[in-house]
mmCIF file of C-alpha atoms in Angstrom:
data_model
loop_
_atom_site.group_PDB
_atom_site.id
_atom_site.type_symbol
_atom_site.label_atom_id
_atom_site.label_comp_id
_atom_site.label_asym_id
_atom_site.label_seq_id
_atom_site.Cartn_x
_atom_site.Cartn_y
_atom_site.Cartn_z
ATOM 1 C CA UNK A 1 271.923 5.505 19.120
ATOM 2 C CA UNK A 2 274.769 3.220 18.251
ATOM 3 C CA UNK A 3 276.407 3.644 14.867
ATOM 4 C CA UNK A 4 275.947 0.946 12.260
ATOM 5 C CA UNK A 5 278.056 -0.013 9.255
ATOM 6 C CA UNK A 6 276.552 -1.746 6.203
ATOM 7 C CA UNK A 7 277.994 -2.513 2.785
ATOM 8 C CA UNK A 8 276.675 -0.034 0.244
ATOM 9 C CA UNK A 9 275.421 -2.639 -2.150
ATOM 10 C CA UNK A 10 274.936 -6.385 -2.684
ATOM 11 C CA UNK A 11 273.665 -8.626 -5.429
ATOM 12 C CA UNK A 12 271.709 -11.859 -4.938
ATOM 13 C CA UNK A 13 270.434 -14.399 -7.381
ATOM 14 C CA UNK A 14 266.667 -14.888 -7.378
ATOM 15 C CA UNK A 15 265.686 -17.862 -5.222
ATOM 16 C CA UNK A 16 268.821 -17.855 -3.202
ATOM 17 C CA UNK A 17 269.234 -16.591 0.325
ATOM 18 C CA UNK A 18 270.214 -12.973 0.752
ATOM 19 C CA UNK A 19 272.480 -12.360 3.785
ATOM 20 C CA UNK A 20 272.803 -8.712 4.700
ATOM 21 C CA UNK A 21 275.424 -7.886 7.367
ATOM 22 C CA UNK A 22 275.422 -5.035 9.812
ATOM 23 C CA UNK A 23 278.173 -4.058 12.210
ATOM 24 C CA UNK A 24 277.248 -2.305 15.426
ATOM 25 C CA UNK A 25 280.238 -2.660 17.681
ATOM 26 C CA UNK A 26 279.256 0.150 20.058
ATOM 27 C CA UNK A 27 275.763 -1.224 20.761
ATOM 28 C CA UNK A 28 274.582 -0.764 24.315
ATOM 29 C CA UNK A 29 272.821 -3.391 26.461
ATOM 30 C CA UNK A 30 269.410 -1.793 26.101
ATOM 31 C CA UNK A 31 269.610 -1.207 22.329
ATOM 32 C CA UNK A 32 267.743 -3.272 19.806
ATOM 33 C CA UNK A 33 268.641 -4.038 16.238
ATOM 34 C CA UNK A 34 265.901 -3.033 13.807
ATOM 35 C CA UNK A 35 265.724 -3.699 10.121
ATOM 36 C CA UNK A 36 263.645 -1.717 7.625
ATOM 37 C CA UNK A 37 263.692 -1.757 3.887
ATOM 38 C CA UNK A 38 262.644 0.810 1.258
ATOM 39 C CA UNK A 39 261.530 -0.265 -2.103
ATOM 40 C CA UNK A 40 262.037 2.411 -4.784
ATOM 41 C CA UNK A 41 259.685 5.416 -4.400
ATOM 42 C CA UNK A 42 257.895 3.950 -1.398
ATOM 43 C CA UNK A 43 258.058 4.564 2.336
ATOM 44 C CA UNK A 44 260.237 2.299 4.492
ATOM 45 C CA UNK A 45 258.755 -0.994 5.624
ATOM 46 C CA UNK A 46 259.460 -2.763 8.913
ATOM 47 C CA UNK A 47 261.062 -6.163 8.571
ATOM 48 C CA UNK A 48 262.184 -7.463 11.947
ATOM 49 C CA UNK A 49 263.911 -6.519 15.137
ATOM 50 C CA UNK A 50 265.724 -8.247 18.034
ATOM 51 C CA UNK A 51 267.683 -7.687 21.229
ATOM 52 C CA UNK A 52 270.014 -10.631 21.607
ATOM 53 C CA UNK A 53 268.160 -13.728 20.521
ATOM 54 C CA UNK A 54 267.774 -14.712 16.888
ATOM 55 C CA UNK A 55 264.397 -13.852 15.494
ATOM 56 C CA UNK A 56 262.364 -15.125 12.583
ATOM 57 C CA UNK A 57 259.095 -13.918 11.018
ATOM 58 C CA UNK A 58 257.319 -14.425 7.733
ATOM 59 C CA UNK A 59 259.665 -11.983 5.993
ATOM 60 C CA UNK A 60 263.109 -12.758 7.288
ATOM 61 C CA UNK A 61 265.434 -14.063 9.984
ATOM 62 C CA UNK A 62 267.681 -11.982 12.144
ATOM 63 C CA UNK A 63 270.904 -13.517 13.468
ATOM 64 C CA UNK A 64 272.672 -11.515 16.185
ATOM 65 C CA UNK A 65 276.106 -12.558 17.292
ATOM 66 C CA UNK A 66 276.643 -13.486 20.913
ATOM 67 C CA UNK A 67 278.585 -10.341 21.638
ATOM 68 C CA UNK A 68 275.864 -8.342 19.804
ATOM 69 C CA UNK A 69 278.435 -6.426 17.811
ATOM 70 C CA UNK A 70 277.063 -7.553 14.501
ATOM 71 C CA UNK A 71 274.008 -9.067 12.950
ATOM 72 C CA UNK A 72 272.786 -10.537 9.714
ATOM 73 C CA UNK A 73 269.405 -10.206 8.070
ATOM 74 C CA UNK A 74 268.523 -13.244 6.080
ATOM 75 C CA UNK A 75 265.940 -13.343 3.284
ATOM 76 C CA UNK A 76 265.695 -17.089 2.773
ATOM 77 C CA UNK A 77 264.481 -17.123 -0.824
ATOM 78 C CA UNK A 78 265.013 -13.755 -2.449
ATOM 79 C CA UNK A 79 262.639 -12.643 -5.143
ATOM 80 C CA UNK A 80 262.868 -9.692 -7.599
ATOM 81 C CA UNK A 81 260.454 -7.877 -5.288
ATOM 82 C CA UNK A 82 262.979 -7.899 -2.531
ATOM 83 C CA UNK A 83 265.159 -5.466 -4.494
ATOM 84 C CA UNK A 84 265.352 -2.514 -2.080
ATOM 85 C CA UNK A 85 267.533 -0.548 0.226
ATOM 86 C CA UNK A 86 267.842 -2.254 3.578
ATOM 87 C CA UNK A 87 268.521 -0.243 6.723
ATOM 88 C CA UNK A 88 269.962 -1.620 9.955
ATOM 89 C CA UNK A 89 269.117 0.708 12.856
ATOM 90 C CA UNK A 90 270.350 0.240 16.416
ATOM 91 C CA UNK A 91 268.491 2.093 19.137
ATOM 92 C CA UNK A 92 266.578 1.725 22.386
ATOM 93 C CA UNK A 93 263.107 0.267 22.143
ATOM 94 C CA UNK A 94 260.746 2.271 19.965
ATOM 95 C CA UNK A 95 258.544 4.511 22.114
ATOM 96 C CA UNK A 96 256.722 6.529 19.524
ATOM 97 C CA UNK A 97 258.266 9.813 20.707
ATOM 98 C CA UNK A 98 261.748 9.544 19.201
ATOM 99 C CA UNK A 99 262.210 9.064 15.491
ATOM 100 C CA UNK A 100 264.109 6.430 13.562
ATOM 101 C CA UNK A 101 267.416 7.697 12.258
ATOM 102 C CA UNK A 102 268.434 6.209 8.993
ATOM 103 C CA UNK A 103 271.939 5.510 7.794
ATOM 104 C CA UNK A 104 272.908 4.805 4.242
ATOM 105 C CA UNK A 105 271.766 1.203 4.163
ATOM 106 C CA UNK A 106 272.558 -1.554 1.731
ATOM 107 C CA UNK A 107 271.110 -1.493 -1.767
ATOM 108 C CA UNK A 108 270.184 -5.109 -2.489
ATOM 109 C CA UNK A 109 269.686 -6.052 -6.099
ATOM 110 C CA UNK A 110 268.028 -9.399 -6.717
ATOM 111 C CA UNK A 111 268.935 -10.676 -10.112
ATOM 112 C CA UNK A 112 266.911 -13.132 -12.239
ATOM 113 C CA UNK B 1 246.588 -2.530 11.140
ATOM 114 C CA UNK B 2 248.755 0.547 11.705
ATOM 115 C CA UNK B 3 248.188 2.202 8.363
ATOM 116 C CA UNK B 4 249.544 5.661 7.582
ATOM 117 C CA UNK B 5 248.130 7.350 4.547
ATOM 118 C CA UNK B 6 249.880 10.133 2.729
ATOM 119 C CA UNK B 7 248.384 12.474 0.182
ATOM 120 C CA UNK B 8 249.106 13.412 -2.516
ATOM 121 C CA UNK B 9 251.524 10.830 -3.794
ATOM 122 C CA UNK B 10 252.828 13.214 -6.471
ATOM 123 C CA UNK B 11 252.576 16.912 -6.947
ATOM 124 C CA UNK B 12 254.051 19.368 -9.362
ATOM 125 C CA UNK B 13 253.939 23.045 -8.429
ATOM 126 C CA UNK B 14 255.288 26.291 -9.735
ATOM 127 C CA UNK B 15 258.073 28.152 -7.993
ATOM 128 C CA UNK B 16 256.753 30.540 -5.390
ATOM 129 C CA UNK B 17 253.582 28.633 -4.648
ATOM 130 C CA UNK B 18 252.791 26.584 -1.579
ATOM 131 C CA UNK B 19 252.036 22.891 -1.365
ATOM 132 C CA UNK B 20 250.329 20.992 1.451
ATOM 133 C CA UNK B 21 251.050 17.320 2.196
ATOM 134 C CA UNK B 22 248.756 15.348 4.415
ATOM 135 C CA UNK B 23 249.659 12.433 6.668
ATOM 136 C CA UNK B 24 246.848 10.487 8.271
ATOM 137 C CA UNK B 25 246.895 7.585 10.703
ATOM 138 C CA UNK B 26 243.882 5.552 9.490
ATOM 139 C CA UNK B 27 243.325 3.064 12.283
ATOM 140 C CA UNK B 28 245.064 4.568 15.262
ATOM 141 C CA UNK B 29 245.696 7.817 17.003
ATOM 142 C CA UNK B 30 249.159 9.313 16.845
ATOM 143 C CA UNK B 31 250.223 12.059 19.213
ATOM 144 C CA UNK B 32 253.555 12.203 17.442
ATOM 145 C CA UNK B 33 254.348 11.991 13.770
ATOM 146 C CA UNK B 34 257.653 12.453 11.943
ATOM 147 C CA UNK B 35 258.487 14.088 8.666
ATOM 148 C CA UNK B 36 261.413 13.077 6.540
ATOM 149 C CA UNK B 37 262.883 14.273 3.282
ATOM 150 C CA UNK B 38 264.765 12.115 0.824
ATOM 151 C CA UNK B 39 266.781 13.267 -2.148
ATOM 152 C CA UNK B 40 267.589 10.834 -5.030
ATOM 153 C CA UNK B 41 269.853 8.015 -4.034
ATOM 154 C CA UNK B 42 270.171 9.412 -0.518
ATOM 155 C CA UNK B 43 268.901 8.227 2.798
ATOM 156 C CA UNK B 44 265.950 9.597 4.675
ATOM 157 C CA UNK B 45 266.674 12.780 6.613
ATOM 158 C CA UNK B 46 264.526 13.750 9.530
ATOM 159 C CA UNK B 47 263.042 17.168 9.086
ATOM 160 C CA UNK B 48 260.765 17.572 12.120
ATOM 161 C CA UNK B 49 258.738 15.917 14.804
ATOM 162 C CA UNK B 50 255.036 16.835 14.732
ATOM 163 C CA UNK B 51 253.250 16.914 18.073
ATOM 164 C CA UNK B 52 249.487 16.979 18.415
ATOM 165 C CA UNK B 53 248.305 20.178 19.963
ATOM 166 C CA UNK B 54 251.709 21.816 20.197
ATOM 167 C CA UNK B 55 254.492 23.255 18.020
ATOM 168 C CA UNK B 56 256.566 20.981 15.917
ATOM 169 C CA UNK B 57 260.246 20.360 16.722
ATOM 170 C CA UNK B 58 262.495 21.028 13.742
ATOM 171 C CA UNK B 59 265.914 19.505 13.046
ATOM 172 C CA UNK B 60 268.859 21.758 12.727
ATOM 173 C CA UNK B 61 269.015 23.405 9.322
ATOM 174 C CA UNK B 62 265.292 22.996 8.554
ATOM 175 C CA UNK B 63 263.527 26.297 8.192
ATOM 176 C CA UNK B 64 260.361 26.254 10.275
ATOM 177 C CA UNK B 65 258.879 29.168 8.365
ATOM 178 C CA UNK B 66 259.318 27.404 5.071
ATOM 179 C CA UNK B 67 258.157 23.944 6.178
ATOM 180 C CA UNK B 68 255.016 24.580 8.186
ATOM 181 C CA UNK B 69 253.795 21.650 10.221
ATOM 182 C CA UNK B 70 250.277 21.413 11.721
ATOM 183 C CA UNK B 71 249.130 18.504 13.881
ATOM 184 C CA UNK B 72 245.687 19.647 14.731
ATOM 185 C CA UNK B 73 244.200 16.201 15.473
ATOM 186 C CA UNK B 74 245.331 12.830 16.654
ATOM 187 C CA UNK B 75 245.035 11.395 13.151
ATOM 188 C CA UNK B 76 246.318 14.173 10.897
ATOM 189 C CA UNK B 77 249.542 16.048 10.433
ATOM 190 C CA UNK B 78 250.182 18.334 7.530
ATOM 191 C CA UNK B 79 253.400 19.660 6.038
ATOM 192 C CA UNK B 80 253.149 22.810 3.952
ATOM 193 C CA UNK B 81 256.095 23.756 1.790
ATOM 194 C CA UNK B 82 255.792 27.500 1.402
ATOM 195 C CA UNK B 83 257.197 29.600 -1.420
ATOM 196 C CA UNK B 84 258.504 26.439 -3.013
ATOM 197 C CA UNK B 85 261.757 26.522 -5.018
ATOM 198 C CA UNK B 86 263.142 23.905 -7.358
ATOM 199 C CA UNK B 87 265.652 22.835 -4.659
ATOM 200 C CA UNK B 88 262.647 21.801 -2.511
ATOM 201 C CA UNK B 89 261.962 19.110 -5.032
ATOM 202 C CA UNK B 90 262.231 15.897 -3.067
ATOM 203 C CA UNK B 91 260.491 12.853 -1.712
ATOM 204 C CA UNK B 92 258.657 13.670 1.544
ATOM 205 C CA UNK B 93 257.677 10.829 3.931
ATOM 206 C CA UNK B 94 255.797 10.800 7.172
ATOM 207 C CA UNK B 95 255.857 8.221 9.969
ATOM 208 C CA UNK B 96 253.925 7.400 13.100
ATOM 209 C CA UNK B 97 253.750 4.620 15.656
ATOM 210 C CA UNK B 98 250.582 2.799 16.697
ATOM 211 C CA UNK B 99 250.711 2.297 20.456
ATOM 212 C CA UNK B 100 251.349 0.349 22.490
ATOM 213 C CA UNK B 101 253.611 -2.187 20.817
ATOM 214 C CA UNK B 102 253.732 -1.581 17.092
ATOM 215 C CA UNK B 103 256.800 -0.350 15.331
ATOM 216 C CA UNK B 104 256.936 2.721 13.170
ATOM 217 C CA UNK B 105 254.714 2.786 10.082
ATOM 218 C CA UNK B 106 255.576 4.997 7.167
ATOM 219 C CA UNK B 107 253.406 6.698 4.576
ATOM 220 C CA UNK B 108 253.927 5.876 0.922
ATOM 221 C CA UNK B 109 255.615 9.247 0.357
ATOM 222 C CA UNK B 110 254.932 12.386 -1.670
ATOM 223 C CA UNK B 111 257.122 13.230 -4.607
ATOM 224 C CA UNK B 112 257.248 17.004 -4.949
ATOM 225 C CA UNK B 113 258.551 18.602 -8.112
ATOM 226 C CA UNK B 114 258.891 22.365 -8.216
ATOM 227 C CA UNK B 115 259.159 23.860 -11.665
#
């Protein structure tokens, strides 16, 4: 799995967009970018994933640069409940047989 | 869909005793489940891969005789912490994937405190 680099922490004002960056300069052509988050004392929660096109769902948007060496997770209107650790994981498509490997992630604090 | 239930959510046990943690896939069958451990303010560390009907695969440094994993059915994997010590106090989390196209779903975790 390609290595990822994320800032250790970020703050965001409630109601504003939270933009969480992730660098993955060694990503391979068949590797996806996955984002999970972990709210305190809970299990991780899937947010979104993508290969090379930008993706959007009800939780967030994922912007992947054209060279695929970095990406940004966007929470369009952050709320206090979005305070969590966000993990960017780069790997081949999930197959159910190989586990997710978590890095240190970014601790996002949404401030009122 | 794709719900993974973990039980108990919290447990306190005395040193030297054993504790069993259950991980159930409620609405799907999982031939493979994963067990993680997380210390305070640290990331999740993979402990082992649990395979239905066969022996678990443990990560380097994880004692298989201390952390017993049993995956006897397609919907249940158990992790037993044997002869628990205070240093085993941690947050234990399981994960599984609902085929064919779902991502990984995680249990809500079990906070183990050994006193």
